[in-house]
Amino acid sequence: MDAKKYVNAIVKKIKCDGKKKKDIKKQLLTDIDMRMKQGERLEEIISQMGAVKEIADSFNENISLEEQKRYVRNKVMKIVISIMVVLIFLILFVYWIFPKSFDIEQSKYFNKDQVETAMKETIELLDAGDYMALQESVTPKMQTLLNAETIDDVKGALSDNWGERKMFGAVYMVELVQGNRHFAVGEITVTYENVSATYRLTYDEGMRLSGIYVR
């Protein structure tokens, strides 16, 4: 252990304000430095001065009880403030990454009519089984999912025979914000000859299909 580490360990256990700690640290380092200049080895000096706790306790005996209580109170307050700061940052971070929905008509990224048109075009291509055309306007992740086998499994969960599409229902949509990413999420119920299916379609800022759910 060098002189600075030894002294810092002592000062850390002394219950007083920062200014007094600084003065004590300076005093201890000066004393050690003078003794070393007189030829004493650091190990001998530390051995003669005593253990860190013993020296700190001797200083604390000369510090008033009121000042020690104030030191403990301030230390607790610093810990509490640090915890509060961490919690605030954590709350802000969770709020930032947690998805939040907004009225799409107020969006700077999406046009309601454009999203509705894209939704109907997507459904028409799905009904036609034109996956090659779909691949041109989807995210890379969706490219691996949009195929006849996957879509047939999804449709099969509702019915083995949907029949021809009869009509589109009303469209409901919101802008979803997650972190610094923006998405348009729309739902539409489509009536077929034998079943009614509700599509939830998600588009990124480039109007690429990035999510599909059918129920």
JSON list of C-alpha atoms in Angstrom, two decimals:
[
{"chain": "A", "resi": 1, "resn": "MET", "atom": "CA", "xyz": [0.00, 0.00, 0.00]},
{"chain": "A", "resi": 2, "resn": "ASP", "atom": "CA", "xyz": [1.43, 3.39, -0.98]},
{"chain": "A", "resi": 3, "resn": "ALA", "atom": "CA", "xyz": [1.08, 6.55, 1.13]},
{"chain": "A", "resi": 4, "resn": "LYS", "atom": "CA", "xyz": [-1.87, 7.98, -0.83]},
{"chain": "A", "resi": 5, "resn": "LYS", "atom": "CA", "xyz": [-3.93, 4.79, -0.62]},
{"chain": "A", "resi": 6, "resn": "TYR", "atom": "CA", "xyz": [-3.19, 4.49, 3.09]},
{"chain": "A", "resi": 7, "resn": "VAL", "atom": "CA", "xyz": [-4.19, 8.08, 3.82]},
{"chain": "A", "resi": 8, "resn": "ASN", "atom": "CA", "xyz": [-7.27, 7.91, 1.56]},
{"chain": "A", "resi": 9, "resn": "ALA", "atom": "CA", "xyz": [-8.45, 4.82, 3.44]},
{"chain": "A", "resi": 10, "resn": "ILE", "atom": "CA", "xyz": [-8.11, 6.70, 6.72]},
{"chain": "A", "resi": 11, "resn": "VAL", "atom": "CA", "xyz": [-9.83, 9.86, 5.52]},
{"chain": "A", "resi": 12, "resn": "LYS", "atom": "CA", "xyz": [-12.71, 7.85, 4.07]},
{"chain": "A", "resi": 13, "resn": "LYS", "atom": "CA", "xyz": [-13.63, 6.64, 7.59]},
{"chain": "A", "resi": 14, "resn": "ILE", "atom": "CA", "xyz": [-13.46, 10.06, 9.25]},
{"chain": "A", "resi": 15, "resn": "LYS", "atom": "CA", "xyz": [-16.88, 11.56, 9.88]},
{"chain": "A", "resi": 16, "resn": "CYS", "atom": "CA", "xyz": [-16.47, 15.22, 8.99]},
{"chain": "A", "resi": 17, "resn": "ASP", "atom": "CA", "xyz": [-17.09, 17.60, 6.12]},
{"chain": "A", "resi": 18, "resn": "GLY", "atom": "CA", "xyz": [-15.08, 17.69, 2.92]},
{"chain": "A", "resi": 19, "resn": "LYS", "atom": "CA", "xyz": [-12.94, 20.68, 3.85]},
{"chain": "A", "resi": 20, "resn": "LYS", "atom": "CA", "xyz": [-11.78, 19.10, 7.11]},
{"chain": "A", "resi": 21, "resn": "LYS", "atom": "CA", "xyz": [-11.14, 15.78, 5.34]},
{"chain": "A", "resi": 22, "resn": "LYS", "atom": "CA", "xyz": [-8.95, 17.63, 2.85]},
{"chain": "A", "resi": 23, "resn": "ASP", "atom": "CA", "xyz": [-6.95, 19.31, 5.65]},
{"chain": "A", "resi": 24, "resn": "ILE", "atom": "CA", "xyz": [-6.47, 15.99, 7.50]},
{"chain": "A", "resi": 25, "resn": "LYS", "atom": "CA", "xyz": [-5.35, 14.27, 4.30]},
{"chain": "A", "resi": 26, "resn": "LYS", "atom": "CA", "xyz": [-2.85, 17.03, 3.60]},
{"chain": "A", "resi": 27, "resn": "GLN", "atom": "CA", "xyz": [-1.55, 16.86, 7.18]},
{"chain": "A", "resi": 28, "resn": "LEU", "atom": "CA", "xyz": [-1.09, 13.06, 7.11]},
{"chain": "A", "resi": 29, "resn": "LEU", "atom": "CA", "xyz": [0.66, 13.06, 3.72]},
{"chain": "A", "resi": 30, "resn": "THR", "atom": "CA", "xyz": [2.97, 15.86, 4.83]},
{"chain": "A", "resi": 31, "resn": "ASP", "atom": "CA", "xyz": [3.90, 13.98, 8.01]},
{"chain": "A", "resi": 32, "resn": "ILE", "atom": "CA", "xyz": [4.62, 10.78, 6.09]},
{"chain": "A", "resi": 33, "resn": "ASP", "atom": "CA", "xyz": [6.64, 12.65, 3.46]},
{"chain": "A", "resi": 34, "resn": "MET", "atom": "CA", "xyz": [8.79, 14.36, 6.10]},
{"chain": "A", "resi": 35, "resn": "ARG", "atom": "CA", "xyz": [9.54, 11.08, 7.86]},
{"chain": "A", "resi": 36, "resn": "MET", "atom": "CA", "xyz": [10.47, 9.41, 4.58]},
{"chain": "A", "resi": 37, "resn": "LYS", "atom": "CA", "xyz": [12.87, 12.27, 3.79]},
{"chain": "A", "resi": 38, "resn": "GLN", "atom": "CA", "xyz": [14.49, 11.61, 7.16]},
{"chain": "A", "resi": 39, "resn": "GLY", "atom": "CA", "xyz": [15.23, 8.06, 6.02]},
{"chain": "A", "resi": 40, "resn": "GLU", "atom": "CA", "xyz": [12.31, 6.04, 7.37]},
{"chain": "A", "resi": 41, "resn": "ARG", "atom": "CA", "xyz": [10.74, 3.42, 5.16]},
{"chain": "A", "resi": 42, "resn": "LEU", "atom": "CA", "xyz": [7.05, 3.72, 4.32]},
{"chain": "A", "resi": 43, "resn": "GLU", "atom": "CA", "xyz": [6.30, 0.25, 5.73]},
{"chain": "A", "resi": 44, "resn": "GLU", "atom": "CA", "xyz": [7.84, 1.25, 9.08]},
{"chain": "A", "resi": 45, "resn": "ILE", "atom": "CA", "xyz": [5.90, 4.52, 9.15]},
{"chain": "A", "resi": 46, "resn": "ILE", "atom": "CA", "xyz": [2.58, 2.80, 8.46]},
{"chain": "A", "resi": 47, "resn": "SER", "atom": "CA", "xyz": [3.33, 0.13, 11.05]},
{"chain": "A", "resi": 48, "resn": "GLN", "atom": "CA", "xyz": [4.08, 2.79, 13.71]},
{"chain": "A", "resi": 49, "resn": "MET", "atom": "CA", "xyz": [1.08, 4.94, 12.82]},
{"chain": "A", "resi": 50, "resn": "GLY", "atom": "CA", "xyz": [-1.29, 1.98, 13.17]},
{"chain": "A", "resi": 51, "resn": "ALA", "atom": "CA", "xyz": [-4.25, 0.44, 11.41]},
{"chain": "A", "resi": 52, "resn": "VAL", "atom": "CA", "xyz": [-6.54, 2.56, 9.24]},
{"chain": "A", "resi": 53, "resn": "LYS", "atom": "CA", "xyz": [-9.56, 2.14, 11.54]},
{"chain": "A", "resi": 54, "resn": "GLU", "atom": "CA", "xyz": [-7.59, 3.00, 14.68]},
{"chain": "A", "resi": 55, "resn": "ILE", "atom": "CA", "xyz": [-6.31, 6.26, 13.21]},
{"chain": "A", "resi": 56, "resn": "ALA", "atom": "CA", "xyz": [-9.76, 7.20, 11.84]},
{"chain": "A", "resi": 57, "resn": "ASP", "atom": "CA", "xyz": [-11.33, 6.45, 15.23]},
{"chain": "A", "resi": 58, "resn": "SER", "atom": "CA", "xyz": [-8.80, 8.71, 16.95]},
{"chain": "A", "resi": 59, "resn": "PHE", "atom": "CA", "xyz": [-9.75, 11.59, 14.64]},
{"chain": "A", "resi": 60, "resn": "ASN", "atom": "CA", "xyz": [-13.46, 10.89, 15.14]},
{"chain": "A", "resi": 61, "resn": "GLU", "atom": "CA", "xyz": [-13.01, 11.16, 18.91]},
{"chain": "A", "resi": 62, "resn": "ASN", "atom": "CA", "xyz": [-12.07, 14.81, 18.42]},
{"chain": "A", "resi": 63, "resn": "ILE", "atom": "CA", "xyz": [-15.01, 15.56, 16.14]},
{"chain": "A", "resi": 64, "resn": "SER", "atom": "CA", "xyz": [-18.19, 16.72, 17.82]},
{"chain": "A", "resi": 65, "resn": "LEU", "atom": "CA", "xyz": [-21.16, 14.36, 17.91]},
{"chain": "A", "resi": 66, "resn": "GLU", "atom": "CA", "xyz": [-23.26, 16.99, 16.12]},
{"chain": "A", "resi": 67, "resn": "GLU", "atom": "CA", "xyz": [-20.78, 17.21, 13.25]},
{"chain": "A", "resi": 68, "resn": "GLN", "atom": "CA", "xyz": [-20.62, 13.42, 12.98]},
{"chain": "A", "resi": 69, "resn": "LYS", "atom": "CA", "xyz": [-24.42, 13.24, 12.83]},
{"chain": "A", "resi": 70, "resn": "ARG", "atom": "CA", "xyz": [-24.43, 15.93, 10.16]},
{"chain": "A", "resi": 71, "resn": "TYR", "atom": "CA", "xyz": [-21.83, 13.96, 8.20]},
{"chain": "A", "resi": 72, "resn": "VAL", "atom": "CA", "xyz": [-23.92, 10.77, 8.39]},
{"chain": "A", "resi": 73, "resn": "ARG", "atom": "CA", "xyz": [-27.08, 12.68, 7.44]},
{"chain": "A", "resi": 74, "resn": "ASN", "atom": "CA", "xyz": [-25.39, 14.27, 4.42]},
{"chain": "A", "resi": 75, "resn": "LYS", "atom": "CA", "xyz": [-23.97, 10.90, 3.37]},
{"chain": "A", "resi": 76, "resn": "VAL", "atom": "CA", "xyz": [-27.43, 9.31, 3.53]},
{"chain": "A", "resi": 77, "resn": "MET", "atom": "CA", "xyz": [-28.87, 12.21, 1.55]},
{"chain": "A", "resi": 78, "resn": "LYS", "atom": "CA", "xyz": [-26.23, 11.77, -1.17]},
{"chain": "A", "resi": 79, "resn": "ILE", "atom": "CA", "xyz": [-27.09, 8.07, -1.41]},
{"chain": "A", "resi": 80, "resn": "VAL", "atom": "CA", "xyz": [-30.82, 8.83, -1.56]},
{"chain": "A", "resi": 81, "resn": "ILE", "atom": "CA", "xyz": [-30.31, 11.49, -4.23]},
{"chain": "A", "resi": 82, "resn": "SER", "atom": "CA", "xyz": [-28.12, 9.12, -6.26]},
{"chain": "A", "resi": 83, "resn": "ILE", "atom": "CA", "xyz": [-30.80, 6.43, -6.08]},
{"chain": "A", "resi": 84, "resn": "MET", "atom": "CA", "xyz": [-33.49, 8.94, -7.09]},
{"chain": "A", "resi": 85, "resn": "VAL", "atom": "CA", "xyz": [-31.42, 10.11, -10.07]},
{"chain": "A", "resi": 86, "resn": "VAL", "atom": "CA", "xyz": [-30.92, 6.51, -11.19]},
{"chain": "A", "resi": 87, "resn": "LEU", "atom": "CA", "xyz": [-34.65, 5.81, -10.80]},
{"chain": "A", "resi": 88, "resn": "ILE", "atom": "CA", "xyz": [-35.58, 8.93, -12.77]},
{"chain": "A", "resi": 89, "resn": "PHE", "atom": "CA", "xyz": [-33.26, 7.92, -15.61]},
{"chain": "A", "resi": 90, "resn": "LEU", "atom": "CA", "xyz": [-34.67, 4.38, -15.48]},
{"chain": "A", "resi": 91, "resn": "ILE", "atom": "CA", "xyz": [-38.24, 5.67, -15.64]},
{"chain": "A", "resi": 92, "resn": "LEU", "atom": "CA", "xyz": [-37.38, 7.96, -18.55]},
{"chain": "A", "resi": 93, "resn": "PHE", "atom": "CA", "xyz": [-35.62, 5.10, -20.35]},
{"chain": "A", "resi": 94, "resn": "VAL", "atom": "CA", "xyz": [-38.57, 2.73, -19.87]},
{"chain": "A", "resi": 95, "resn": "TYR", "atom": "CA", "xyz": [-40.92, 5.48, -21.07]},
{"chain": "A", "resi": 96, "resn": "TRP", "atom": "CA", "xyz": [-38.68, 6.03, -24.11]},
{"chain": "A", "resi": 97, "resn": "ILE", "atom": "CA", "xyz": [-38.59, 2.36, -25.18]},
{"chain": "A", "resi": 98, "resn": "PHE", "atom": "CA", "xyz": [-42.18, 1.51, -24.21]},
{"chain": "A", "resi": 99, "resn": "PRO", "atom": "CA", "xyz": [-44.52, 1.77, -27.25]},
{"chain": "A", "resi": 100, "resn": "LYS", "atom": "CA", "xyz": [-46.83, 4.79, -27.21]},
{"chain": "A", "resi": 101, "resn": "SER", "atom": "CA", "xyz": [-49.76, 5.38, -29.54]},
{"chain": "A", "resi": 102, "resn": "PHE", "atom": "CA", "xyz": [-50.82, 8.73, -31.02]},
{"chain": "A", "resi": 103, "resn": "ASP", "atom": "CA", "xyz": [-53.53, 10.00, -33.33]},
{"chain": "A", "resi": 104, "resn": "ILE", "atom": "CA", "xyz": [-52.23, 9.28, -36.82]},
{"chain": "A", "resi": 105, "resn": "GLU", "atom": "CA", "xyz": [-53.92, 12.40, -38.17]},
{"chain": "A", "resi": 106, "resn": "GLN", "atom": "CA", "xyz": [-51.42, 14.44, -36.15]},
{"chain": "A", "resi": 107, "resn": "SER", "atom": "CA", "xyz": [-48.46, 12.42, -37.44]},
{"chain": "A", "resi": 108, "resn": "LYS", "atom": "CA", "xyz": [-45.51, 14.00, -39.21]},
{"chain": "A", "resi": 109, "resn": "TYR", "atom": "CA", "xyz": [-44.55, 10.64, -40.67]},
{"chain": "A", "resi": 110, "resn": "PHE", "atom": "CA", "xyz": [-47.75, 9.08, -42.00]},
{"chain": "A", "resi": 111, "resn": "ASN", "atom": "CA", "xyz": [-50.73, 10.07, -44.10]},
{"chain": "A", "resi": 112, "resn": "LYS", "atom": "CA", "xyz": [-53.97, 8.39, -43.08]},
{"chain": "A", "resi": 113, "resn": "ASP", "atom": "CA", "xyz": [-55.24, 7.89, -46.63]},
{"chain": "A", "resi": 114, "resn": "GLN", "atom": "CA", "xyz": [-51.87, 6.54, -47.76]},
{"chain": "A", "resi": 115, "resn": "VAL", "atom": "CA", "xyz": [-51.83, 4.01, -44.92]},
{"chain": "A", "resi": 116, "resn": "GLU", "atom": "CA", "xyz": [-55.39, 2.88, -45.67]},
{"chain": "A", "resi": 117, "resn": "THR", "atom": "CA", "xyz": [-54.55, 2.42, -49.34]},
{"chain": "A", "resi": 118, "resn": "ALA", "atom": "CA", "xyz": [-51.42, 0.43, -48.44]},
{"chain": "A", "resi": 119, "resn": "MET", "atom": "CA", "xyz": [-53.43, -1.81, -46.11]},
{"chain": "A", "resi": 120, "resn": "LYS", "atom": "CA", "xyz": [-56.00, -2.66, -48.76]},
{"chain": "A", "resi": 121, "resn": "GLU", "atom": "CA", "xyz": [-53.30, -3.26, -51.37]},
{"chain": "A", "resi": 122, "resn": "THR", "atom": "CA", "xyz": [-51.48, -5.61, -48.96]},
{"chain": "A", "resi": 123, "resn": "ILE", "atom": "CA", "xyz": [-54.66, -7.58, -48.31]},
{"chain": "A", "resi": 124, "resn": "GLU", "atom": "CA", "xyz": [-55.44, -7.78, -52.02]},
{"chain": "A", "resi": 125, "resn": "LEU", "atom": "CA", "xyz": [-51.96, -9.16, -52.72]},
{"chain": "A", "resi": 126, "resn": "LEU", "atom": "CA", "xyz": [-52.32, -11.67, -49.88]},
{"chain": "A", "resi": 127, "resn": "ASP", "atom": "CA", "xyz": [-55.68, -12.81, -51.23]},
{"chain": "A", "resi": 128, "resn": "ALA", "atom": "CA", "xyz": [-54.17, -13.15, -54.70]},
{"chain": "A", "resi": 129, "resn": "GLY", "atom": "CA", "xyz": [-51.16, -15.03, -53.33]},
{"chain": "A", "resi": 130, "resn": "ASP", "atom": "CA", "xyz": [-48.85, -12.57, -55.10]},
{"chain": "A", "resi": 131, "resn": "TYR", "atom": "CA", "xyz": [-45.95, -12.88, -52.66]},
{"chain": "A", "resi": 132, "resn": "MET", "atom": "CA", "xyz": [-43.39, -11.66, -55.17]},
{"chain": "A", "resi": 133, "resn": "ALA", "atom": "CA", "xyz": [-45.14, -8.29, -55.35]},
{"chain": "A", "resi": 134, "resn": "LEU", "atom": "CA", "xyz": [-45.42, -8.20, -51.56]},
{"chain": "A", "resi": 135, "resn": "GLN", "atom": "CA", "xyz": [-41.70, -8.82, -51.16]},
{"chain": "A", "resi": 136, "resn": "GLU", "atom": "CA", "xyz": [-41.00, -5.47, -52.84]},
{"chain": "A", "resi": 137, "resn": "SER", "atom": "CA", "xyz": [-42.56, -3.44, -50.05]},
{"chain": "A", "resi": 138, "resn": "VAL", "atom": "CA", "xyz": [-41.78, -5.29, -46.82]},
{"chain": "A", "resi": 139, "resn": "THR", "atom": "CA", "xyz": [-38.97, -5.18, -44.27]},
{"chain": "A", "resi": 140, "resn": "PRO", "atom": "CA", "xyz": [-36.16, -7.78, -44.51]},
{"chain": "A", "resi": 141, "resn": "LYS", "atom": "CA", "xyz": [-37.57, -9.61, -41.49]},
{"chain": "A", "resi": 142, "resn": "MET", "atom": "CA", "xyz": [-40.99, -9.90, -43.10]},
{"chain": "A", "resi": 143, "resn": "GLN", "atom": "CA", "xyz": [-39.53, -11.23, -46.35]},
{"chain": "A", "resi": 144, "resn": "THR", "atom": "CA", "xyz": [-38.80, -14.54, -44.65]},
{"chain": "A", "resi": 145, "resn": "LEU", "atom": "CA", "xyz": [-42.37, -14.79, -43.32]},
{"chain": "A", "resi": 146, "resn": "LEU", "atom": "CA", "xyz": [-44.41, -13.82, -46.35]},
{"chain": "A", "resi": 147, "resn": "ASN", "atom": "CA", "xyz": [-44.82, -17.05, -48.23]},
{"chain": "A", "resi": 148, "resn": "ALA", "atom": "CA", "xyz": [-47.67, -19.33, -49.19]},
{"chain": "A", "resi": 149, "resn": "GLU", "atom": "CA", "xyz": [-46.99, -21.85, -46.41]},
{"chain": "A", "resi": 150, "resn": "THR", "atom": "CA", "xyz": [-46.98, -19.28, -43.60]},
{"chain": "A", "resi": 151, "resn": "ILE", "atom": "CA", "xyz": [-50.04, -17.41, -44.84]},
{"chain": "A", "resi": 152, "resn": "ASP", "atom": "CA", "xyz": [-51.98, -20.64, -45.40]},
{"chain": "A", "resi": 153, "resn": "ASP", "atom": "CA", "xyz": [-51.27, -21.63, -41.79]},
{"chain": "A", "resi": 154, "resn": "VAL", "atom": "CA", "xyz": [-52.52, -18.25, -40.57]},
{"chain": "A", "resi": 155, "resn": "LYS", "atom": "CA", "xyz": [-55.69, -18.42, -42.67]},
{"chain": "A", "resi": 156, "resn": "GLY", "atom": "CA", "xyz": [-56.24, -22.05, -41.75]},
{"chain": "A", "resi": 157, "resn": "ALA", "atom": "CA", "xyz": [-56.56, -21.11, -38.10]},
{"chain": "A", "resi": 158, "resn": "LEU", "atom": "CA", "xyz": [-59.81, -19.30, -38.99]},
{"chain": "A", "resi": 159, "resn": "SER", "atom": "CA", "xyz": [-61.16, -21.46, -41.77]},
{"chain": "A", "resi": 160, "resn": "ASP", "atom": "CA", "xyz": [-60.01, -23.85, -44.46]},
{"chain": "A", "resi": 161, "resn": "ASN", "atom": "CA", "xyz": [-62.21, -22.12, -47.00]},
{"chain": "A", "resi": 162, "resn": "TRP", "atom": "CA", "xyz": [-62.53, -18.34, -46.82]},
{"chain": "A", "resi": 163, "resn": "GLY", "atom": "CA", "xyz": [-64.18, -17.91, -50.19]},
{"chain": "A", "resi": 164, "resn": "GLU", "atom": "CA", "xyz": [-64.05, -14.74, -52.24]},
{"chain": "A", "resi": 165, "resn": "ARG", "atom": "CA", "xyz": [-63.51, -11.35, -50.62]},
{"chain": "A", "resi": 166, "resn": "LYS", "atom": "CA", "xyz": [-66.78, -9.46, -50.38]},
{"chain": "A", "resi": 167, "resn": "MET", "atom": "CA", "xyz": [-65.99, -6.13, -48.74]},
{"chain": "A", "resi": 168, "resn": "PHE", "atom": "CA", "xyz": [-63.59, -4.09, -46.63]},
{"chain": "A", "resi": 169, "resn": "GLY", "atom": "CA", "xyz": [-64.80, -2.76, -43.31]},
{"chain": "A", "resi": 170, "resn": "ALA", "atom": "CA", "xyz": [-63.85, 0.43, -41.51]},
{"chain": "A", "resi": 171, "resn": "VAL", "atom": "CA", "xyz": [-60.17, 1.12, -40.90]},
{"chain": "A", "resi": 172, "resn": "TYR", "atom": "CA", "xyz": [-58.81, 2.05, -37.47]},
{"chain": "A", "resi": 173, "resn": "MET", "atom": "CA", "xyz": [-55.22, 3.21, -37.18]},
{"chain": "A", "resi": 174, "resn": "VAL", "atom": "CA", "xyz": [-52.72, 4.88, -34.86]},
{"chain": "A", "resi": 175, "resn": "GLU", "atom": "CA", "xyz": [-49.13, 6.00, -34.96]},
{"chain": "A", "resi": 176, "resn": "LEU", "atom": "CA", "xyz": [-46.98, 3.85, -32.67]},
{"chain": "A", "resi": 177, "resn": "VAL", "atom": "CA", "xyz": [-43.74, 5.33, -31.32]},
{"chain": "A", "resi": 178, "resn": "GLN", "atom": "CA", "xyz": [-41.10, 3.09, -29.77]},
{"chain": "A", "resi": 179, "resn": "GLY", "atom": "CA", "xyz": [-37.83, 4.80, -28.88]},
{"chain": "A", "resi": 180, "resn": "ASN", "atom": "CA", "xyz": [-37.00, 6.89, -31.93]},
{"chain": "A", "resi": 181, "resn": "ARG", "atom": "CA", "xyz": [-38.89, 4.62, -34.34]},
{"chain": "A", "resi": 182, "resn": "HIS", "atom": "CA", "xyz": [-42.32, 5.40, -35.75]},
{"chain": "A", "resi": 183, "resn": "PHE", "atom": "CA", "xyz": [-44.88, 2.92, -37.09]},
{"chain": "A", "resi": 184, "resn": "ALA", "atom": "CA", "xyz": [-48.36, 3.10, -38.55]},
{"chain": "A", "resi": 185, "resn": "VAL", "atom": "CA", "xyz": [-50.58, 0.36, -37.13]},
{"chain": "A", "resi": 186, "resn": "GLY", "atom": "CA", "xyz": [-53.97, -0.25, -38.70]},
{"chain": "A", "resi": 187, "resn": "GLU", "atom": "CA", "xyz": [-56.82, -2.70, -38.17]},
{"chain": "A", "resi": 188, "resn": "ILE", "atom": "CA", "xyz": [-59.47, -3.57, -40.71]},
{"chain": "A", "resi": 189, "resn": "THR", "atom": "CA", "xyz": [-62.11, -6.28, -40.80]},
{"chain": "A", "resi": 190, "resn": "VAL", "atom": "CA", "xyz": [-62.59, -7.90, -44.19]},
{"chain": "A", "resi": 191, "resn": "THR", "atom": "CA", "xyz": [-65.68, -9.93, -45.05]},
{"chain": "A", "resi": 192, "resn": "TYR", "atom": "CA", "xyz": [-65.25, -13.05, -47.17]},
{"chain": "A", "resi": 193, "resn": "GLU", "atom": "CA", "xyz": [-67.89, -15.52, -48.34]},
{"chain": "A", "resi": 194, "resn": "ASN", "atom": "CA", "xyz": [-67.33, -17.90, -45.45]},
{"chain": "A", "resi": 195, "resn": "VAL", "atom": "CA", "xyz": [-65.48, -15.91, -42.80]},
{"chain": "A", "resi": 196, "resn": "SER", "atom": "CA", "xyz": [-64.71, -12.45, -41.47]},
{"chain": "A", "resi": 197, "resn": "ALA", "atom": "CA", "xyz": [-61.04, -11.74, -40.78]},
{"chain": "A", "resi": 198, "resn": "THR", "atom": "CA", "xyz": [-59.53, -8.83, -38.91]},
{"chain": "A", "resi": 199, "resn": "TYR", "atom": "CA", "xyz": [-56.09, -7.80, -40.13]},
{"chain": "A", "resi": 200, "resn": "ARG", "atom": "CA", "xyz": [-53.63, -5.81, -38.04]},
{"chain": "A", "resi": 201, "resn": "LEU", "atom": "CA", "xyz": [-50.94, -4.44, -40.33]},
{"chain": "A", "resi": 202, "resn": "THR", "atom": "CA", "xyz": [-47.87, -2.46, -39.28]},
{"chain": "A", "resi": 203, "resn": "TYR", "atom": "CA", "xyz": [-45.78, -0.21, -41.53]},
{"chain": "A", "resi": 204, "resn": "ASP", "atom": "CA", "xyz": [-42.48, 1.51, -40.83]},
{"chain": "A", "resi": 205, "resn": "GLU", "atom": "CA", "xyz": [-41.61, 5.10, -41.73]},
{"chain": "A", "resi": 206, "resn": "GLY", "atom": "CA", "xyz": [-40.80, 4.02, -45.28]},
{"chain": "A", "resi": 207, "resn": "MET", "atom": "CA", "xyz": [-44.29, 2.45, -45.57]},
{"chain": "A", "resi": 208, "resn": "ARG", "atom": "CA", "xyz": [-42.77, -1.03, -45.68]},
{"chain": "A", "resi": 209, "resn": "LEU", "atom": "CA", "xyz": [-44.87, -3.77, -44.16]},
{"chain": "A", "resi": 210, "resn": "SER", "atom": "CA", "xyz": [-43.18, -4.75, -40.90]},
{"chain": "A", "resi": 211, "resn": "GLY", "atom": "CA", "xyz": [-45.88, -6.70, -39.09]},
{"chain": "A", "resi": 212, "resn": "ILE", "atom": "CA", "xyz": [-49.01, -8.73, -39.83]},
{"chain": "A", "resi": 213, "resn": "TYR", "atom": "CA", "xyz": [-51.53, -10.36, -37.52]},
{"chain": "A", "resi": 214, "resn": "VAL", "atom": "CA", "xyz": [-54.82, -11.96, -38.52]},
{"chain": "A", "resi": 215, "resn": "ARG", "atom": "CA", "xyz": [-57.62, -13.04, -36.26]}
]
